[in-house]
Coordinates of C-alpha atoms and ligand atoms in Angstrom, one line a residue:
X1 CA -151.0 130.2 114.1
X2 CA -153.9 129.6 116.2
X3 CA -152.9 131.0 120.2
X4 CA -153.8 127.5 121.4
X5 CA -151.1 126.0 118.8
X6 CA -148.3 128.7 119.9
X7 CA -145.8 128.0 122.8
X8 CA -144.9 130.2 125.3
X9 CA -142.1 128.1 126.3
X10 CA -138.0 129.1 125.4
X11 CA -137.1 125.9 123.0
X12 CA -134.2 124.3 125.0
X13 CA -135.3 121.1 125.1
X14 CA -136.3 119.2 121.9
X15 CA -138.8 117.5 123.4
X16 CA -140.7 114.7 122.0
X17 CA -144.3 114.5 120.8
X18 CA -145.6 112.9 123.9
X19 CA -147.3 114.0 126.7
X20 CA -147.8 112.1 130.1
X21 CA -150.7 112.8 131.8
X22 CA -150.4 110.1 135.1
X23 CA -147.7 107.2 136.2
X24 CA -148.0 104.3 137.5
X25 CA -145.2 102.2 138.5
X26 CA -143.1 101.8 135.6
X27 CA -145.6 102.9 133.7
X28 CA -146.6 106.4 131.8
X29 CA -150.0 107.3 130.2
X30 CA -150.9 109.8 128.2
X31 CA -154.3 111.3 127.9
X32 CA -156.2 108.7 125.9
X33 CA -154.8 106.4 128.5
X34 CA -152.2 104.4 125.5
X35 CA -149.5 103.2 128.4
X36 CA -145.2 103.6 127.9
X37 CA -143.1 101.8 129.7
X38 CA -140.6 104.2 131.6
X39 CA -137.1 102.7 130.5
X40 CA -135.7 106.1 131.4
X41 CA -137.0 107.2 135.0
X42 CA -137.6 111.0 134.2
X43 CA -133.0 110.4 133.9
X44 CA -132.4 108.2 136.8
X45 CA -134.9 110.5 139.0
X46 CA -138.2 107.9 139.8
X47 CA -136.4 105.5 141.4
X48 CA -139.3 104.4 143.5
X49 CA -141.1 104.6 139.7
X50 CA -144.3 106.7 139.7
X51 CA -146.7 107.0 142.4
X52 CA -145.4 105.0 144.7
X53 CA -148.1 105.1 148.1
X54 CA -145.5 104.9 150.8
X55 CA -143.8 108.3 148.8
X56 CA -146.9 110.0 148.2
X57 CA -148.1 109.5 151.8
X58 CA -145.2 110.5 153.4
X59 CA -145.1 113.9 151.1
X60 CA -148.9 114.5 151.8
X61 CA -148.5 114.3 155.5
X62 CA -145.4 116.1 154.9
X63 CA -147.3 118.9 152.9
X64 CA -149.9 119.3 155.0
X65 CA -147.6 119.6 158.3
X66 CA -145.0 121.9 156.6
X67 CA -143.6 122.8 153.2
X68 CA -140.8 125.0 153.6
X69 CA -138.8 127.0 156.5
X70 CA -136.2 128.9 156.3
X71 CA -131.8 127.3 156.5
X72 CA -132.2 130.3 159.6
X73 CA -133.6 127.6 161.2
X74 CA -133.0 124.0 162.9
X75 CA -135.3 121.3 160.4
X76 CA -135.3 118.6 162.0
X77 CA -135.5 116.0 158.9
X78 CA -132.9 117.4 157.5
X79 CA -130.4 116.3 160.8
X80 CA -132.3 112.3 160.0
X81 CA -131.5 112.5 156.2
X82 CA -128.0 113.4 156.9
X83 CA -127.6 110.9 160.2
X84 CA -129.0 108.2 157.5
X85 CA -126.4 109.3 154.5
X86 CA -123.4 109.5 157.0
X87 CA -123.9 105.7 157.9
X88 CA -124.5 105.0 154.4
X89 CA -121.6 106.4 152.7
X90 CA -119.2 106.6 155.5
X91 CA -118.9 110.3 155.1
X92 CA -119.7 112.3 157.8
X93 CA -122.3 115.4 157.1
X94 CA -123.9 117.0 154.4
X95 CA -125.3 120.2 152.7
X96 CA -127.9 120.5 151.2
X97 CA -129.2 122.1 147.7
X98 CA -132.1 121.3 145.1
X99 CA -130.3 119.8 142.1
X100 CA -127.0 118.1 141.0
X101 CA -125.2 121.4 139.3
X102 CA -126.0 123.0 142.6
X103 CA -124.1 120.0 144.7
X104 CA -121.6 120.2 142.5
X105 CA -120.7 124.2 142.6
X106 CA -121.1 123.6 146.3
X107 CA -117.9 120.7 145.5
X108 CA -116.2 122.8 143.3
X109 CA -116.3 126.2 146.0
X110 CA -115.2 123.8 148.9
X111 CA -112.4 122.1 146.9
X112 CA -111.0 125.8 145.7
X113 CA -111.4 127.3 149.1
X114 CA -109.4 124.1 150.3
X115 CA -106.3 124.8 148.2
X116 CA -106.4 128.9 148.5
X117 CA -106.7 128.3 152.3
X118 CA -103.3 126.0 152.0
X119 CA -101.7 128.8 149.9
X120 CA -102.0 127.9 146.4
X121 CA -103.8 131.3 144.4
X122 CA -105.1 129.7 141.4
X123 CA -106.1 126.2 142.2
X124 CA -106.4 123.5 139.7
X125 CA -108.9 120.4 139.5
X126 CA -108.6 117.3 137.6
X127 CA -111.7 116.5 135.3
X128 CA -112.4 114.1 132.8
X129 CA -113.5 113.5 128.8
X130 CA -117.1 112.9 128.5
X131 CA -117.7 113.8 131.9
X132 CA -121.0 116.0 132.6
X133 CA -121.3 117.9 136.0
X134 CA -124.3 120.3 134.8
X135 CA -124.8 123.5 133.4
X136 CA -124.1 126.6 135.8
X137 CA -120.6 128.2 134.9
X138 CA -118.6 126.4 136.6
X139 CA -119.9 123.1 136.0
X140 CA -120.0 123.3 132.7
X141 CA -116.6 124.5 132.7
X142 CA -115.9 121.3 134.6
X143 CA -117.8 119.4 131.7
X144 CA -117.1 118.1 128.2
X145 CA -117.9 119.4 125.3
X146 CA -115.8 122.4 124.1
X147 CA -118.8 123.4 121.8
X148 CA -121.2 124.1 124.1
X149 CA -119.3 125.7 126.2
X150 CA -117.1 128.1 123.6
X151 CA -121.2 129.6 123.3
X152 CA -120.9 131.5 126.5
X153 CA -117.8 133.6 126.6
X154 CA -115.5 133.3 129.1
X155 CA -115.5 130.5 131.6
X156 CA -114.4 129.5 134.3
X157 CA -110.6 128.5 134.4
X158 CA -108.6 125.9 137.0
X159 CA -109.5 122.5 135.0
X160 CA -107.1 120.0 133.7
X161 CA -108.4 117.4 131.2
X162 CA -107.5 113.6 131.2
X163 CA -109.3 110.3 129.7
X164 CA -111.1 107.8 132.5
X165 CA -109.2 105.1 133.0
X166 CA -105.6 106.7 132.3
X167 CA -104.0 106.7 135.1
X168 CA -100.4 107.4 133.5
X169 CA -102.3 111.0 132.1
X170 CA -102.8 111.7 136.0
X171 CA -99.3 111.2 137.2
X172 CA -97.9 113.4 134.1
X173 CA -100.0 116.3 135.3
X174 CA -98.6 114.9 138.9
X175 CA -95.3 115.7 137.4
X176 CA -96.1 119.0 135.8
X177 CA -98.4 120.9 138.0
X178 CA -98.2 121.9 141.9
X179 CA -101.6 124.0 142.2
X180 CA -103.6 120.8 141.6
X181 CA -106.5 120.6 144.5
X182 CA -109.0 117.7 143.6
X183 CA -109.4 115.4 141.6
X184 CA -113.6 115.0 140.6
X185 CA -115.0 112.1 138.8
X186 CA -118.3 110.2 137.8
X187 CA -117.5 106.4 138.8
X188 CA -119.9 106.0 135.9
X189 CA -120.1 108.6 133.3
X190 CA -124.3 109.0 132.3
X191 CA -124.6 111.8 129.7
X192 CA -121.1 111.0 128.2
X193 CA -122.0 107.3 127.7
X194 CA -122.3 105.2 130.3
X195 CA -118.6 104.4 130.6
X196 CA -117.6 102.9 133.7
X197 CA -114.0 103.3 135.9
X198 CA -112.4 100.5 136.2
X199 CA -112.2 99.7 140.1
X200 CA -108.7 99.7 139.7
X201 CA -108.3 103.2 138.2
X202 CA -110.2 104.3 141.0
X203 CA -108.1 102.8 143.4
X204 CA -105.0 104.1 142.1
X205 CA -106.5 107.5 141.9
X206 CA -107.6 107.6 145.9
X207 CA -103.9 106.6 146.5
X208 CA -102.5 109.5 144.4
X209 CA -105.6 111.7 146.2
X210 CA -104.6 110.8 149.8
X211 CA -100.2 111.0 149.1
X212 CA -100.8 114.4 147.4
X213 CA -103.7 116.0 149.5
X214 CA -105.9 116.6 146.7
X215 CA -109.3 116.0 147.4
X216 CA -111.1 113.4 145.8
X217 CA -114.8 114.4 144.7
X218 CA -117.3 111.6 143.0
X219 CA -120.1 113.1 141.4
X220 CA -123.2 110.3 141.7
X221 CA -125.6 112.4 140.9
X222 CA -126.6 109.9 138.1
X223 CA -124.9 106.6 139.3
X224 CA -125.7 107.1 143.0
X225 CA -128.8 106.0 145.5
X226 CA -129.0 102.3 144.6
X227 CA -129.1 102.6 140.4
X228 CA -125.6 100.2 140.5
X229 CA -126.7 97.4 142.8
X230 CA -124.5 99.0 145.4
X231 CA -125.7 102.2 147.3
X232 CA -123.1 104.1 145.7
X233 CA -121.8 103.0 142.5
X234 CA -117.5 104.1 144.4
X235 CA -118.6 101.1 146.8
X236 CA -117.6 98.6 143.7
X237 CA -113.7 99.8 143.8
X238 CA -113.8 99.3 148.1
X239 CA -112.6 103.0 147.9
X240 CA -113.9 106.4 149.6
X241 CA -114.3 109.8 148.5
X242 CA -113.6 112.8 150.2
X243 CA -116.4 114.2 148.7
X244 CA -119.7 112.6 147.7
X245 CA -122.8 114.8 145.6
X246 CA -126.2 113.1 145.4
X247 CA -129.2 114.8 143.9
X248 CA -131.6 112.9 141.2
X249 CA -132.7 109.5 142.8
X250 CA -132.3 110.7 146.0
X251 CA -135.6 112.5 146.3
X252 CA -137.4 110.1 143.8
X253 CA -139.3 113.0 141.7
X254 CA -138.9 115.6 144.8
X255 CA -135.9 118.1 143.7
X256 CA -133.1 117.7 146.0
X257 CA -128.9 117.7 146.4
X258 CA -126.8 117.0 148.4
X259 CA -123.2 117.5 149.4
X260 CA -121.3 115.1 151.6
X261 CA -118.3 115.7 153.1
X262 CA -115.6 114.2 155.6
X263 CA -115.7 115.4 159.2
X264 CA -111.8 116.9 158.4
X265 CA -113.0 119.1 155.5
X266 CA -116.7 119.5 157.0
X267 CA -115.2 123.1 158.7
X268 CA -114.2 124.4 155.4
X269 CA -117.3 126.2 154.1
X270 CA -118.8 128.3 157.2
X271 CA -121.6 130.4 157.6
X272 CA -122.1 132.7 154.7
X273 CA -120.2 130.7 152.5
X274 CA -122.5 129.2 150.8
X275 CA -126.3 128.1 151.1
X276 CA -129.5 128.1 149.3
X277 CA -132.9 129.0 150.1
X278 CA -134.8 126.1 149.2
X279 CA -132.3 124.0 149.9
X280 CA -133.2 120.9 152.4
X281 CA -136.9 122.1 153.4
X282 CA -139.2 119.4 155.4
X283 CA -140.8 118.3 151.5
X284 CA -137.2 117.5 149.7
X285 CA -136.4 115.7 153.1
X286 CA -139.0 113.7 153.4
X287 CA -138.6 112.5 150.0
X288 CA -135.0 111.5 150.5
X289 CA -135.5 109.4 153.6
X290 CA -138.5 107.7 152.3
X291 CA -136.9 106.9 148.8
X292 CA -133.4 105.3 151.7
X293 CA -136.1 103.5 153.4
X294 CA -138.2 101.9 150.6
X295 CA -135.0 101.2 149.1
X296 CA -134.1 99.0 151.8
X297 CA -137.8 97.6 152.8
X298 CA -138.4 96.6 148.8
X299 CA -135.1 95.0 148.3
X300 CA -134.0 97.4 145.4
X301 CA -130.2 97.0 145.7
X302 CA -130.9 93.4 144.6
X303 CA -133.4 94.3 142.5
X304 CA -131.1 96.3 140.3
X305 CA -128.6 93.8 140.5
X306 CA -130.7 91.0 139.4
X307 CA -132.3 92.8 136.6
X308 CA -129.2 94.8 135.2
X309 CA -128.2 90.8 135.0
X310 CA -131.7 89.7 133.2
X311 CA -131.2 93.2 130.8
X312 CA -127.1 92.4 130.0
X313 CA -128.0 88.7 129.5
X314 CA -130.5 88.9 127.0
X315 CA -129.4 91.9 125.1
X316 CA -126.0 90.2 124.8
X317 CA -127.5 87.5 122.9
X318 CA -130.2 89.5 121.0
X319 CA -128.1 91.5 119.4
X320 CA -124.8 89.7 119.3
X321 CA -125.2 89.3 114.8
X322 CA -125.1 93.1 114.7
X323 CA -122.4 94.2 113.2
X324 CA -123.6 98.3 113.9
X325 CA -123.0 96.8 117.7
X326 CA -120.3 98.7 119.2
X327 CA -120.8 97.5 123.2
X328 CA -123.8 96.9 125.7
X329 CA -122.7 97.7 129.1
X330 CA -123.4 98.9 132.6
X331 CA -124.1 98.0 135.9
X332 CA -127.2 97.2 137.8
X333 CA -129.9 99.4 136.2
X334 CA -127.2 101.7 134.4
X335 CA -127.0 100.6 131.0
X336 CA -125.8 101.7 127.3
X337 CA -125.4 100.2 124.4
X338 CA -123.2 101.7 121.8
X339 CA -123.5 102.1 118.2
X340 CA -121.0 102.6 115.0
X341 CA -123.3 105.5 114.2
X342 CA -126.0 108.2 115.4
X343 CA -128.7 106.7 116.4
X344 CA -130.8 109.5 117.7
X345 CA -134.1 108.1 115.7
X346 CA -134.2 105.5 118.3
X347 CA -135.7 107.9 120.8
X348 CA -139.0 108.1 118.6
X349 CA -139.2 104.7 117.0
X350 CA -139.1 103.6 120.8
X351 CA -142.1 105.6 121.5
X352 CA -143.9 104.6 119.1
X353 CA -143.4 100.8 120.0
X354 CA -144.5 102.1 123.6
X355 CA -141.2 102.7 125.8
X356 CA -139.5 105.5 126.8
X357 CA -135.5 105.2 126.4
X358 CA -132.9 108.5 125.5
X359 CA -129.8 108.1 123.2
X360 CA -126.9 109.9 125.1
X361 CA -123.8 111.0 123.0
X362 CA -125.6 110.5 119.7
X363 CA -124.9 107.1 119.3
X364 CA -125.8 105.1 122.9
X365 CA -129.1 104.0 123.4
X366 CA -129.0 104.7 127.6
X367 CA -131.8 102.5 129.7
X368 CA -132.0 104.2 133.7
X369 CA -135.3 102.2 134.5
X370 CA -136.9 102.8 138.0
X371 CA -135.5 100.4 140.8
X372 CA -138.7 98.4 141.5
X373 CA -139.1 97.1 137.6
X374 CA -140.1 93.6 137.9
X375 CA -138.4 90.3 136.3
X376 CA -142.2 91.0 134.0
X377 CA -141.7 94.2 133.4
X378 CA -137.9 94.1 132.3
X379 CA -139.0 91.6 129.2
X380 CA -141.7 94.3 128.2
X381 CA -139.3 96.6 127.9
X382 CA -136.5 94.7 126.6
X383 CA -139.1 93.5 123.7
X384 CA -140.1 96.7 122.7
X385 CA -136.3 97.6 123.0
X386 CA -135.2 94.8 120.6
X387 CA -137.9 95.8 118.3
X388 CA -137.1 99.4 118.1
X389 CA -133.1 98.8 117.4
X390 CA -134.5 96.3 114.7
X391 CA -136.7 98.8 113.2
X392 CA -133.8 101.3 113.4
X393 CA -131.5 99.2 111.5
X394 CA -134.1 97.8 109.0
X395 CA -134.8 101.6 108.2
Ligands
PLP1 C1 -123.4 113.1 136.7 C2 -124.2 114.4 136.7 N1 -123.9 115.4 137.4 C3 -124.6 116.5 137.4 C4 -125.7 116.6 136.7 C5 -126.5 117.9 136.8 O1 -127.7 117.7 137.5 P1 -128.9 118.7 137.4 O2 -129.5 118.6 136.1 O3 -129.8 118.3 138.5 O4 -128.4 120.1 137.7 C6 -126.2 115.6 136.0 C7 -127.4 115.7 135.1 O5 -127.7 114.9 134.3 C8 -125.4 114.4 136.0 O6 -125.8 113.3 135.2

């Protein structure tokens, strides 16, 4: 093998044969300039799509000014970032990290400090099937997927299991446990599916939070930052979390996480407890309160609202005489439609009509299109979406 044909990278991903050179928009390009629509927003990351001039301005002035100092000392942006996330989730202040694992060990360490400190030694938190809180130790502990995990040794104990949407499997561990600290939860799972809490699950879940003192954690690290229609996708069920973690859309391509708490639980990790060292510099800051305030300026809540209509609406119809159909849902610009089998394939047969889509679960075809995709630009990509499913099941 030639060295030019060799890779030096560790195979971890398997990647597609596709290369992006430039974005645009919604738009990719490789390096003969052949355009794909992005149906999949680098996984619900570009939310302001590529290139956006109000983004890139603010991070070259942002760049040029300065890059990175030290948590030792007071940044400025990241007091305005978390002044502008207080008033938008109702929580009251935030830490911040540079991906969503890392918001969510910083979850998982508060919530476990939270019980030890109220004298239970082994605290235990309530997670769910398909759920996917990323890949450090403990987050994958707190995951699905007994497979991957039984790959790495020991992990990390002090997780109960239950289905979304089952409320009755909560109140038996009620009944059965008393070191139970938290409860965490993604209002809508992403890598497990797309499946959605019902608002009235989530309702019934804050009440059993608030009349046990468990803390209740929502991981938006997919669903969050518009992607639902709402800011946060827990606004839907008129609830509140204890604890909020943010990280993907937030900075809009810039990596960034973040941790929000409630002013009564805000005391629990101190000084030394926790931190990171990239975590919140002046770039990743300016990123998130550009991406809040394009997000308000360009309409996007609406947007996504509108469009995850226009997408529903016509796939509904589409594909309603497929029997292989299991379910198309989602909300706003969060949307999966399930299949009676694998459908993996549909990854490459979409690229090579043009779009970029992922298969989640092996057998649900996930669309997370950036927030500014026009009325247009949603039939190009439902078109080439239609096509590729037909293709797939004419194969
Ligand atoms: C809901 C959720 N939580 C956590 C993570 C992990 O985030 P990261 O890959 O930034 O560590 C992901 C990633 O897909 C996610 O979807």
């Amino acid at each position: 093998m030639k060295d030019n044909q060799k890779t030096y990278l560790i195979q971890n991903y398997k990647r597609q044969e596709f290369s992006p050179s430039k974005g645009r928009g919604c738009w990719l390009y490789d390096k003969e300039n052949n355009r794909y629509m992005d149906g999949l927003s680098g996984i619900a990351v570009n939310t302001l799509g590529h290139n956006h001039k109000k983004l890139v301005k603010a991070i070259s002035i942002q760049a040029r000014n300065l890059l990175h100092v030290s948590n030792l000392y007071k940044i400025q942006t990241q007091e305005q970032l978390a002044r502008r996330l207080a008033s938008l989730t109702g929580l009251d202040k935030s830490f911040y990290c540079n991906s969503g694992l890392e918001a969510n060990e910083a979850a998982l360490k508060l919530a476990r400090k939270f019980g030890i400190a109220k004298g239970i030694k082994k605290p235990k938190i309530i997670v769910f099937e398909n759920a996917f809180h990323g890949r450090s130790f403990a987050t994958m502990s707190a995951s699905s997927g007994k497979k991957s995990r039984s790959m790495f040794g020991d992990t990390i104990s002090g997780f109960v299991r239950v289905p979304i949407n089952d409320i009755d499997a909560i109140l038996a561990l009620e009944k059965n446990y008393c070191n139970i600290v938290a409860v965490m939860l993604e209002p809508i799972q992403g890598e497990g599916g797309i499946n959605i809490s019902k608002n009235n699950f989530l309702k019934r879940v804050r009440k059993l939070c608030t009349s046990n003192k468990w803390l209740l954690i929502f991981d938006e690290v997919q669903c969050g930052i518009g992607r639902t229609g709402n800011w946060f996708a827990f606004q839907k069920a008129g609830i509140k979390p204890d604890i909020l973690t943010l990280a993907k859309g937030l900075g809009s391509g810039v990596p960034i996480g973040a941790l929000l708490v409630k002013e009564q639980y805000a005391d629990i990790l101190g000084p030394g407890d926790h931190g990171s060292t990239f975590g919140g510099n002046p770039l990743a800051m300016q990123a998130g309160l550009t991406t809040l305030d394009v997000v308000e300026e360009e309409k996007l809540l609406e947007n996504a609202r509108n469009r995850g209509d226009q997408i529903l609406k016509r796939l509904k119809s589409e594909l309603k005489n497929y029997p292989h159909i299991v379910s198309i849902r989602g909300i706003g610009l969060m949307i999966g439609i399930q299949l009676k089998v694998d459908c993996s394939q549909i990854t490459k047969i979409a690229l090579d009509n043009g779009l970029l889509v992922n298969v989640t679960n092996s057998n649900v075809i996930r669309l997370l299109p950036p927030l500014i995709i026009s009325q247009r630009e949603v039939e190009i990509l439902l078109s080439k979406l239609i096509l590729s499913i037909k293709t797939f099941f004419e194969k």
